[in-house]
Coordinates of C-alpha atoms in Angstrom, one line a residue:
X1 CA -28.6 0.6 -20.3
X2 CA -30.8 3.7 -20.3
X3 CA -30.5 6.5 -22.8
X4 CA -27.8 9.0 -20.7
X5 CA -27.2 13.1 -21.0
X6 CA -24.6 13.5 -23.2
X7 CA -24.3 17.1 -22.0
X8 CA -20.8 17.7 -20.8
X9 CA -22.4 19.4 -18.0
X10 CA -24.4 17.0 -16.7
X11 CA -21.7 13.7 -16.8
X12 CA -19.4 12.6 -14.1
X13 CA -16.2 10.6 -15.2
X14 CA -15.1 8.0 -12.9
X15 CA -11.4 5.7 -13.6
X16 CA -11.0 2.6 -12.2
X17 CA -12.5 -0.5 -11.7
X18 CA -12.1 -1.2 -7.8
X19 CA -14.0 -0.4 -5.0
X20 CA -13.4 3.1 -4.8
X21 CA -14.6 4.1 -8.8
X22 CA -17.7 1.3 -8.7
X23 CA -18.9 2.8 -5.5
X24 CA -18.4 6.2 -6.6
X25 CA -20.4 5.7 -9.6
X26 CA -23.2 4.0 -7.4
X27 CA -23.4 7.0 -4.9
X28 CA -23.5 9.8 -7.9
X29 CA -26.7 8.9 -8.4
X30 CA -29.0 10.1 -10.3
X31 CA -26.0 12.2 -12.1
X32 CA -24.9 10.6 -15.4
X33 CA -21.8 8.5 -15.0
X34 CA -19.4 7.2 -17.7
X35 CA -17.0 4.5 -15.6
X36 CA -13.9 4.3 -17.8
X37 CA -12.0 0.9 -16.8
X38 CA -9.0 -0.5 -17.9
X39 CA -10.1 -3.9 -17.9
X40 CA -13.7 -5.5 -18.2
X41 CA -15.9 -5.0 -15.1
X42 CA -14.9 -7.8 -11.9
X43 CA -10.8 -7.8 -13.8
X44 CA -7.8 -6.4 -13.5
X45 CA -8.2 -4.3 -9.6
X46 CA -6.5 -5.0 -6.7
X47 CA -10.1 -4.8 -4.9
X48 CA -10.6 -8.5 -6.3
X49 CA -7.5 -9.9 -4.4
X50 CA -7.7 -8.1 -1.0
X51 CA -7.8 -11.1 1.3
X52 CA -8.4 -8.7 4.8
X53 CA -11.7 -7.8 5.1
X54 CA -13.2 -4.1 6.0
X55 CA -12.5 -3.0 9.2
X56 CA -15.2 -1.4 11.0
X57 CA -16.5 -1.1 14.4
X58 CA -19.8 -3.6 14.5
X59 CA -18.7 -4.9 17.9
X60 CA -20.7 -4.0 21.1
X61 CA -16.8 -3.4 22.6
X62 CA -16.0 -1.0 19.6
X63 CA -16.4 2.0 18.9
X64 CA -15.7 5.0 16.1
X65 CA -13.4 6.6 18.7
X66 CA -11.1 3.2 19.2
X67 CA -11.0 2.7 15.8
X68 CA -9.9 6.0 14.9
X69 CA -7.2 5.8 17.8
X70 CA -5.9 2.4 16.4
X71 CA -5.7 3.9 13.1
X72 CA -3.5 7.1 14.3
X73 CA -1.6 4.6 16.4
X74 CA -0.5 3.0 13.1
X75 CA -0.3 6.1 11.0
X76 CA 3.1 7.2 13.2
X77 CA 2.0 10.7 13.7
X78 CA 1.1 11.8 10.2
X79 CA -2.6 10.0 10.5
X80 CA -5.5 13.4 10.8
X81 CA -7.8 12.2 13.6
X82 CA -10.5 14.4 12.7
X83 CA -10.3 12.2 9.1
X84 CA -9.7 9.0 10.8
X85 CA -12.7 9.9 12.9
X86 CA -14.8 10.3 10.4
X87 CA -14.2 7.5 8.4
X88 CA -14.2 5.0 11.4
X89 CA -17.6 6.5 12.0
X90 CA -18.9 5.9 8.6
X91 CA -18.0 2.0 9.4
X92 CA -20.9 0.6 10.4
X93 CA -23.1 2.7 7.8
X94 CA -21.0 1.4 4.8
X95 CA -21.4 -2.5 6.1
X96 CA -25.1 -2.1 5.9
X97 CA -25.0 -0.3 2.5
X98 CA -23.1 -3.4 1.2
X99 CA -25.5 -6.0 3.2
X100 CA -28.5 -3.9 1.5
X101 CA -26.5 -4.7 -2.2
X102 CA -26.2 -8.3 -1.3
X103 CA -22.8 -9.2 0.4
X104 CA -22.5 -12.0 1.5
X105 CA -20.5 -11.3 4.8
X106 CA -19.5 -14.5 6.9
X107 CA -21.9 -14.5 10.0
X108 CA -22.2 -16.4 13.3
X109 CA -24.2 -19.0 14.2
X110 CA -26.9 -16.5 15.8
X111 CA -26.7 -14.6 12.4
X112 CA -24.3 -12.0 13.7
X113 CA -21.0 -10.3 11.6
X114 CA -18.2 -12.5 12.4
X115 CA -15.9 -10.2 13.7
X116 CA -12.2 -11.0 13.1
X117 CA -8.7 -9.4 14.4
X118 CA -6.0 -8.2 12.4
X119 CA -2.2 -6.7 13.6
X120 CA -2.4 -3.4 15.0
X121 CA -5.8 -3.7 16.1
X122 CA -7.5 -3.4 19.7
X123 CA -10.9 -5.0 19.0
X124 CA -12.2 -7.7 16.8
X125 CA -13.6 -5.5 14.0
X126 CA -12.3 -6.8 11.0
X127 CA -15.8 -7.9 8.5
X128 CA -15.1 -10.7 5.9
X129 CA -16.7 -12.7 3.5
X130 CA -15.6 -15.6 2.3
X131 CA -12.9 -15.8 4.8
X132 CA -10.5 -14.3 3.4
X133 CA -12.5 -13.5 -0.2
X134 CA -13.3 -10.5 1.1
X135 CA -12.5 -8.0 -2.0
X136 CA -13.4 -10.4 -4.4
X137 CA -17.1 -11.1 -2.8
X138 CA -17.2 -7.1 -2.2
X139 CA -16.2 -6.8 -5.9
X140 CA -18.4 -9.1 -7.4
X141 CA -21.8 -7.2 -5.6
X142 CA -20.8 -3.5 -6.6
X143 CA -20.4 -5.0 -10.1
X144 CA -23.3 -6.5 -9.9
X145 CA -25.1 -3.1 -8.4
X146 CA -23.2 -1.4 -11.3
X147 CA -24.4 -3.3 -14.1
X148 CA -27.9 -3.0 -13.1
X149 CA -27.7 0.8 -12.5
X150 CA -29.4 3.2 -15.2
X151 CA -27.3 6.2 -14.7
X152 CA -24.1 4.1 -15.5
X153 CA -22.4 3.5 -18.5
X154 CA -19.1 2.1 -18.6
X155 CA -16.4 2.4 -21.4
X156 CA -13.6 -0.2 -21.5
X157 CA -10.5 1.9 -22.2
X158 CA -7.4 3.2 -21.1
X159 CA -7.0 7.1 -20.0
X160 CA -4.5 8.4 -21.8
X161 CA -4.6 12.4 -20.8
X162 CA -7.1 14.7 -18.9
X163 CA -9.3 17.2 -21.0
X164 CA -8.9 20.9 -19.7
X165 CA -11.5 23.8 -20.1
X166 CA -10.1 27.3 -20.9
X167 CA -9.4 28.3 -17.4
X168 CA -7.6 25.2 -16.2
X169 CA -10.6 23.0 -14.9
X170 CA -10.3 19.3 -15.5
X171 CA -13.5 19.2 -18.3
X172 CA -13.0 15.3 -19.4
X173 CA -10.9 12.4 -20.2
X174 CA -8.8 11.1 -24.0
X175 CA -9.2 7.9 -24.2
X176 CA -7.8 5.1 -26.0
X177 CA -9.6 1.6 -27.3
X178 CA -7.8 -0.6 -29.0
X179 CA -5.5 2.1 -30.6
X180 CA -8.5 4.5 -31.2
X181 CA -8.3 7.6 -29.7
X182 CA -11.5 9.4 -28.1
X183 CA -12.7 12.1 -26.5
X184 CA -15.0 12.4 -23.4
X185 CA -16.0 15.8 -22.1
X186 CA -17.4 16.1 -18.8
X187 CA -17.8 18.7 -15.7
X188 CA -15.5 16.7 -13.3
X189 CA -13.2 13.7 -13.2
X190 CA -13.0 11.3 -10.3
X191 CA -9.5 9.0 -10.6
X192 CA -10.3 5.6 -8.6
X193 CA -7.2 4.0 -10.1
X194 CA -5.5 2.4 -7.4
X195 CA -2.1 1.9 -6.5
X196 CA 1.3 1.7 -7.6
X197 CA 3.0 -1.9 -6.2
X198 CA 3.8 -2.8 -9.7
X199 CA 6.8 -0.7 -10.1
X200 CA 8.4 -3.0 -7.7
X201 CA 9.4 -6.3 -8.7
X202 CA 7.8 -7.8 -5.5
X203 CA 4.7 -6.7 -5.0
X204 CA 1.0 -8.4 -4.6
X205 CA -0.6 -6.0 -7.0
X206 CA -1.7 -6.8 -10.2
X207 CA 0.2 -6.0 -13.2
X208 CA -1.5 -3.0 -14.0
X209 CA -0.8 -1.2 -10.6
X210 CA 1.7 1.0 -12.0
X211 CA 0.3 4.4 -10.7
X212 CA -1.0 5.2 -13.8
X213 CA -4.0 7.6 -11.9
X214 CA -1.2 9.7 -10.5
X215 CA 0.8 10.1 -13.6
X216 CA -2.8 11.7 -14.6
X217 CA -2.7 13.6 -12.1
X218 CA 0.8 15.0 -11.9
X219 CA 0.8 16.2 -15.4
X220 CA -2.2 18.0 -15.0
X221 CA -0.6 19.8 -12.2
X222 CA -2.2 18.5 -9.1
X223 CA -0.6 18.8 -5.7
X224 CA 1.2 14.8 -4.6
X225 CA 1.4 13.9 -1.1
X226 CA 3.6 11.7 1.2
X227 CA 4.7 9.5 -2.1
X228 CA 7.0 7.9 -0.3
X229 CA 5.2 6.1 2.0
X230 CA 5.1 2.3 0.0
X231 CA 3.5 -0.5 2.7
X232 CA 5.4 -3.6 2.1
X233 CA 2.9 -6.8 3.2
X234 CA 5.1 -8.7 5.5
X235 CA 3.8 -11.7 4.8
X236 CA 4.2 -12.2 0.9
X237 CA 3.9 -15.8 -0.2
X238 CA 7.9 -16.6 -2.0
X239 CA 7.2 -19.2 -4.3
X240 CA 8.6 -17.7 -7.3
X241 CA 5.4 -16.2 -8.9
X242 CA 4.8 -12.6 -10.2
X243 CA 2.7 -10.4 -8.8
X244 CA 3.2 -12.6 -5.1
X245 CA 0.7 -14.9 -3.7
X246 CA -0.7 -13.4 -0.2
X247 CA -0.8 -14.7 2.6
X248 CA -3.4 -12.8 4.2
X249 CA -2.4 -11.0 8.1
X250 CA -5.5 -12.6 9.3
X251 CA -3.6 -15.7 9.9
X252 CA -1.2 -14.1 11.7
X253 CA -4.3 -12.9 14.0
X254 CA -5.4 -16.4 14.3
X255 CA -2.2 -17.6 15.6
X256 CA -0.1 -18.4 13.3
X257 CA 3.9 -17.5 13.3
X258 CA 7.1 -16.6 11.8
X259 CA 9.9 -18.1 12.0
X260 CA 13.2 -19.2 10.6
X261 CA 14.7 -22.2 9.5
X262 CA 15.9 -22.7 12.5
X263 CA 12.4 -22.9 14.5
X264 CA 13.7 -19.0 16.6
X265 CA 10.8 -16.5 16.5
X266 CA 11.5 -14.2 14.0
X267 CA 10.1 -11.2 15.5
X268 CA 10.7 -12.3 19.1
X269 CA 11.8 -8.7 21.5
X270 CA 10.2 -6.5 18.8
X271 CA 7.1 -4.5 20.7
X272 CA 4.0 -6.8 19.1
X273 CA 5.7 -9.6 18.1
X274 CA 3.8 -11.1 14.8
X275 CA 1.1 -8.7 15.3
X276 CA 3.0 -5.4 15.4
X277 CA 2.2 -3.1 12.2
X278 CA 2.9 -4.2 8.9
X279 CA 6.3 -1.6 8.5
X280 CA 7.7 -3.1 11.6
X281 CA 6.9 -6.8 10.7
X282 CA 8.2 -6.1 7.3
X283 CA 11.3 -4.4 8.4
X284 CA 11.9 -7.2 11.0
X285 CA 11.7 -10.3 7.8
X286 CA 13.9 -7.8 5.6
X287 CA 16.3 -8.0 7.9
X288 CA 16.8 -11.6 9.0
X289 CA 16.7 -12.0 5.3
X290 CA 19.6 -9.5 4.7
X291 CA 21.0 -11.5 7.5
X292 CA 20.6 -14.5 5.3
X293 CA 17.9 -16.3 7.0
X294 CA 14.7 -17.8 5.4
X295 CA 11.6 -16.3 6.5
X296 CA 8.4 -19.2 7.0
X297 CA 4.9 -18.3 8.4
X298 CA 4.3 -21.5 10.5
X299 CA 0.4 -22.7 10.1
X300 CA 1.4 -25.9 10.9
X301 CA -1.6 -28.3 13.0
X302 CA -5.0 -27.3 13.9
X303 CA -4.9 -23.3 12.0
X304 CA -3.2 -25.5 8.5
X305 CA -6.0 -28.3 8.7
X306 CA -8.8 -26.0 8.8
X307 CA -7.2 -23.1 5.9
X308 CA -9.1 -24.9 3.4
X309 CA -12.5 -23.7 4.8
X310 CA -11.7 -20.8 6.8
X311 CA -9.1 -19.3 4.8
X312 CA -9.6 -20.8 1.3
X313 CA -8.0 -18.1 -0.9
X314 CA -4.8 -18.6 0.8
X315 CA -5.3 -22.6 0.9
X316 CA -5.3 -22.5 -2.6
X317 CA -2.3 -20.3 -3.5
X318 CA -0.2 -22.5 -1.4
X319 CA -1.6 -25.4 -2.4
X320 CA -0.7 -24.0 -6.4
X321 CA 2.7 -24.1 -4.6
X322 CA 2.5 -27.2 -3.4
X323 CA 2.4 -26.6 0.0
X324 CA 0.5 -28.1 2.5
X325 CA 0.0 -25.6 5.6
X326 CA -1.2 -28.6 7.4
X327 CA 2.2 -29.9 7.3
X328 CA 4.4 -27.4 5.9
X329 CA 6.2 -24.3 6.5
X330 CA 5.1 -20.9 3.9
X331 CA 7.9 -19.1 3.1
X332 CA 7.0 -15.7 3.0
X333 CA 8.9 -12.1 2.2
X334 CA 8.0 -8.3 2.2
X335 CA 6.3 -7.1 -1.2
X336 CA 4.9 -3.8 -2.4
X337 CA 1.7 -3.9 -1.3
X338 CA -0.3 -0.2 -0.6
X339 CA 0.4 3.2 -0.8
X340 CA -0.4 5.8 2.0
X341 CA 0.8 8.6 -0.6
X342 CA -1.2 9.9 -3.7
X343 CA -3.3 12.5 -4.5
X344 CA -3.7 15.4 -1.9
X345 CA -7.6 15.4 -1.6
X346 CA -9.7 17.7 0.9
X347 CA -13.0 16.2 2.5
X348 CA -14.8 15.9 -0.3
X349 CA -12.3 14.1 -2.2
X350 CA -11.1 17.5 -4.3
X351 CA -7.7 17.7 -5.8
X352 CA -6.0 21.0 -5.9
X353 CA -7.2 21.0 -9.7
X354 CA -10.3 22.0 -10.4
X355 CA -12.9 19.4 -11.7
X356 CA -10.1 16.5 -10.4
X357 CA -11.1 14.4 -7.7
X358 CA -9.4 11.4 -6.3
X359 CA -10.9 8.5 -4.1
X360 CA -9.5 5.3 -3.0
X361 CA -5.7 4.1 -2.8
X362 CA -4.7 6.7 -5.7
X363 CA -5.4 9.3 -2.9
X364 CA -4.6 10.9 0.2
X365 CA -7.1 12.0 2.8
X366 CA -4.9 11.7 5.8
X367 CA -6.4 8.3 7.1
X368 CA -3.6 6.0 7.0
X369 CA -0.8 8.5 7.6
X370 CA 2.5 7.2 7.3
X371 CA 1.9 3.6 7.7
X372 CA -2.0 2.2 6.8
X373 CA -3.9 0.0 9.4
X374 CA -5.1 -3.8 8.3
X375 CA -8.5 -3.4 6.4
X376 CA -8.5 0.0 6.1
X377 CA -8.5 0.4 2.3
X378 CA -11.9 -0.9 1.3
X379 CA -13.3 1.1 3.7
X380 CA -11.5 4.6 2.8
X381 CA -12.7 4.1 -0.5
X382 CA -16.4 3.1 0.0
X383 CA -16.2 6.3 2.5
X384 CA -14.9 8.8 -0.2
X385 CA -17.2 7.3 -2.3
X386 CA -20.1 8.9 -0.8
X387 CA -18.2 12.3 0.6
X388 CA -17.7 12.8 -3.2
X389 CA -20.9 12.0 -4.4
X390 CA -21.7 14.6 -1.5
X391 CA -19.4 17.8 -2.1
X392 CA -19.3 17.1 -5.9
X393 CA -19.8 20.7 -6.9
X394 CA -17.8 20.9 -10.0
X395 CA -19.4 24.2 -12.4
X396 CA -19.6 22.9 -16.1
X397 CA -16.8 23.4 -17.7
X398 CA -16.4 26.1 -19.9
X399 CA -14.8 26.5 -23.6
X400 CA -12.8 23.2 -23.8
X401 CA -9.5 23.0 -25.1
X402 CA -7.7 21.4 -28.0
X403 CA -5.5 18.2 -26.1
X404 CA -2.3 17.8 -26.7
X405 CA -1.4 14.1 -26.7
X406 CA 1.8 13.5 -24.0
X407 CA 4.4 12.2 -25.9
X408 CA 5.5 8.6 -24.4
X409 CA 8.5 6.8 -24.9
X410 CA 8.3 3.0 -24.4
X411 CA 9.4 2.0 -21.2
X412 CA 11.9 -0.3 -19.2
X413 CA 9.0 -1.5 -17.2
X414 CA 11.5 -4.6 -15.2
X415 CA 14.4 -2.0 -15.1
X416 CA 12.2 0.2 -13.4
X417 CA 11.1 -2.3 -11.0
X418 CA 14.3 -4.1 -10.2
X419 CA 15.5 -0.3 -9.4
X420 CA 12.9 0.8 -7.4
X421 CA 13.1 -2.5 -5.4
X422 CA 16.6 -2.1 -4.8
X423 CA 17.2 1.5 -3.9
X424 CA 13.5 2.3 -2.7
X425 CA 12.3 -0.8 -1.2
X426 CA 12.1 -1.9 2.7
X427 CA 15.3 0.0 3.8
X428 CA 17.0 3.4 1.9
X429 CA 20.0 5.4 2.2
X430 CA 20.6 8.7 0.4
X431 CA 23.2 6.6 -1.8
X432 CA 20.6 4.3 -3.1
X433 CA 18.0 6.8 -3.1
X434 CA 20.5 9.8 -5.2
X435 CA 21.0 7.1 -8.2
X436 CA 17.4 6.2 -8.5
X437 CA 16.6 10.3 -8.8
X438 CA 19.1 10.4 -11.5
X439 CA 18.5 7.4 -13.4
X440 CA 14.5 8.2 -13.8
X441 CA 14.3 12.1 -13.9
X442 CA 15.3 12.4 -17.6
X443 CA 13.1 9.2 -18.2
X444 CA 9.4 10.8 -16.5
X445 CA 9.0 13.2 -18.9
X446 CA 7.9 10.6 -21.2
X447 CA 7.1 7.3 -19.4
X448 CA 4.3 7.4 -16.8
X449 CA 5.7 4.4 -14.9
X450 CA 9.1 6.1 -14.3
X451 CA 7.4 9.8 -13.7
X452 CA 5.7 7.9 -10.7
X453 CA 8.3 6.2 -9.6
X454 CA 10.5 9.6 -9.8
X455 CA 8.1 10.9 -7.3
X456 CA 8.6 8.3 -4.7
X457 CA 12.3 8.6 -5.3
X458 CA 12.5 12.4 -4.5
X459 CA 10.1 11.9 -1.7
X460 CA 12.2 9.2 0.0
X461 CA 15.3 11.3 -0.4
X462 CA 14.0 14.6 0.9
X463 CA 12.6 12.8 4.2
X464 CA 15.6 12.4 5.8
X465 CA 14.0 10.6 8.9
X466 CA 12.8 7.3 9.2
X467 CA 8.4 7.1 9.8
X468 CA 6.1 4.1 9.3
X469 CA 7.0 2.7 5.9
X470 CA 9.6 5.1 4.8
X471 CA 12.8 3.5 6.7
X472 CA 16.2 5.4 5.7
X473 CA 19.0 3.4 7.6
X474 CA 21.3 6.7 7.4
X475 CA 18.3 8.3 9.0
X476 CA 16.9 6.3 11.5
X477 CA 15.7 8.4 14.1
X478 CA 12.2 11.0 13.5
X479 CA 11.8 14.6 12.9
X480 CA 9.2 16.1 13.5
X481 CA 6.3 15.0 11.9
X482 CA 5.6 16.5 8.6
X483 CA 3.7 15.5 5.0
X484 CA 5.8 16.2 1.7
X485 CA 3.9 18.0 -1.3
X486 CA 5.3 17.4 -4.9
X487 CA 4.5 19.6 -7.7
X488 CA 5.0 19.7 -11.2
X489 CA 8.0 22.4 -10.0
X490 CA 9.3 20.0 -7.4
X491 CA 8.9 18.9 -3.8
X492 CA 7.5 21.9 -1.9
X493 CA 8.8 22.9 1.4
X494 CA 8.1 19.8 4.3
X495 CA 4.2 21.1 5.4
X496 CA 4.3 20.1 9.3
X497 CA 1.3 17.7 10.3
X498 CA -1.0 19.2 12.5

């Protein structure tokens, strides 16, 4: 690693470890870049377990425009188009970026992008690698890039509180290794921490995904949006682990379908069937299971024989489960997955906090709306990524101020999830919804996990309408369409979507 500036007005500080904070410290070059990650580099992110692929339109029937309009089909009204636009557009771009770093993307016979289809889709468009290794392939080149870039260093620690400069800018980061505590000034902050599916107790994110970025974020004042807006994947594999084995959607674009025990279609007279977006499949397996039905994704025959090469991710987890998809029937549930909500960014990726950027899942641009579109993730962040690296006009920071460490209480981590799952899962109801406000509001002011999950309760109870992911069965018809805004004073007035 080269000698870097040390010069707090020279560094960029980027958290996380996923694709959204490894590609934003790529594109910042030549700045000087400290990446902070919780975990060594290639551990730890969702990024590495994102079975999809990127979604982008390659095809010679594709285009920006069709992507974008899939993408506010799924997004239930709250989608921008001039965001989802742009970010379709950028597609194409970002595939060659990752070809030029090495990916190895799956390819035709004549060399072409094997193009795949996903739910909710209109064209083939979904990039892979590995069939369904996508984020771990895509994870394992930007590390790659990363280690081999001079302008990066990278600091293996966890973010504890964000630095402020005498007129409120975000100046830096406090640190902690190993129960050291450190300082790193800086002119700007990008969070690239990921999601929050871990304060659920089914989810498919790692442990770690406990919204930790956004705790960050709200105590340093920054504007939250839409935090109630938790994607459940439908298709969760139920064989008794923790996080949940994934059975990727990509099947279910290949053919393959749900069912009960008794053989009946599960989604059968639902608009879509198996390929209708992810809150409607999810909603329709919550509720045969409510109705005490067992949910199975049926791979059986030609699509089960050949998982082992074209889907080898998922062969394995079942196959840790001793199932054979061949042969067998996968029983599957909804589990925490993504979050649409985080922190309210412009185009640039700015917060509403000076020297505080966000990119990636932690975020919210206004791509995925209410309700996020197959394989959109990996390519919101590797967007951002460069719109940051872009606008990044932070000033130095001026006279930095003394930090006062947050005082943090220990927390009920499984209590936290097994409420959260319960009241503010798949389905909510202001009764549900009222205890968990009650039960975590005098616990956030000193437990990150439950200040988070605070936020997506109050969220949830002050839309009283039911929109993509957020379902409230005492509210099952929509308003109009609208985005919530928390603050560190509360939930701002409903901001109607344009």
């Amino acid at each position: 690693m080269n000698a870097l500036s040390r010069n707090p007005a020279d560094r960029v500080i980027v958290v996380g470890g996923g694709v959204a904070g490894l590609s934003t410290a790529l594109r910042l070059a030549p700045r000087p870049v400290t990446l902070v990650t919780a975990a060594p580099l290639g551990s730890g992110t969702a990024t590495g377990w994102a079975q999809g692929g990127i979604a982008a339109a390659m095809g010679e029937d594709d285009s920006a425009a069709l992507h974008a309009a899939d993408t506010g089909a799924a997004g239930a009204g709250l989608t921008e188009p001039d965001v989802a636009l742009r970010i379709a557009a950028e597609g194409p771009r970002l595939i060659d970026w990752l070809v030029s770093l090495g990916a190895p993307f799956d390819r035709t016979a004549e060399g072409e992008l094997a193009l795949g289809l996903e739910a909710a889709h209109s064209r083939r468009r979904i990039v892979r690698a590995g069939g369904d290794a996508t984020g771990a392939r895509v994870l394992e080149t930007l590390v790659a890039a990363v280690k081999a870039a001079p302008w990066i260093e990278v600091v293996t620690a966890a973010v504890t509180d964000l630095l402020r400069d005498e007129h409120g800018a975000v100046a830096g980061i406090v640190g902690d290794s190993d129960g050291a505590r450190f300082r790193i000034p800086a002119r700007a902050v990008v969070l690239a921490t990921g999601g929050l599916g871990g304060l659920y107790a089914s989810t498919t994110n790692p442990p770690g995904a406990t919204g930790r970025g956004l705790a960050l974020a709200a105590r340093a004042g920054a504007v939250l949006r839409d935090m109630e807006f938790v994607q459940f994947h439908p298709t969760a594999i139920a064989a008794g682990r923790d996080p949940m084995p994934l059975a990727t959607e990509a099947l279910r674009g290949e053919g393959a379908r749900l069912i009960d025990e008794t053989g009946a279609a599960v989604m059968a007279g639902i608009a879509g069937g198996d390929l209708a977006p992810r809150d409607v499949v999810a909603r329709g397996i919550f509720q045969a299971l409510q109705r005490g039905r067992t949910v199975y994704l049926d791979t059986r025959g030609a699509l089960g024989a050949a998982m082992p090469m074209r889907f080898p991710t998922v062969a394995a987890l079942c196959a840790s489960a001793g199932i054979d998809p061949a042969v067998q029937l996968i029983p599957v549930r909804p589990a925490a997955h993504y979050h649409m909500g985080g922190v309210k960014v412009d185009a640039q990726g700015a917060s509403s906090v000076p020297g505080l950027y966000a990119c990636g899942e932690v975020s919210s641009t206004g791509l995925h709306g209410a309700n996020r579109l197959a394989s959109n993730s990996l390519l919101e962040g590797l967007a951002y990524a460069g719109f940051i690296a872009d606008g990044l006009d932070a000033p130095p920071p001026r006279r930095i101020l003394a930090d006062v460490p947050t005082l943090r209480a220990p927390s009920d981590l499984p209590a936290i999830r097994a409420l959260m799952e319960t009241h503010v899962g798949v389905v909510r109801e202001a009764k549900g919804l009222n205890e968990a406000v009650e039960i975590l509001a005098p616990l956030a002011q000193t437990c990150d996990a439950a200040l988070v999950a605070s936020h997506i309760a109050r969220s949830a109870l002050s839309r009283e309408e039911s929109r993509g992911a957020h379902w409230r069965s005492d509210h099952p018809h929509q308003a109009p369409a609208c985005h919530t805004e928390t603050t560190p004073t509360g939930i701002a007035a409903p901001a109607l979507a344009e």
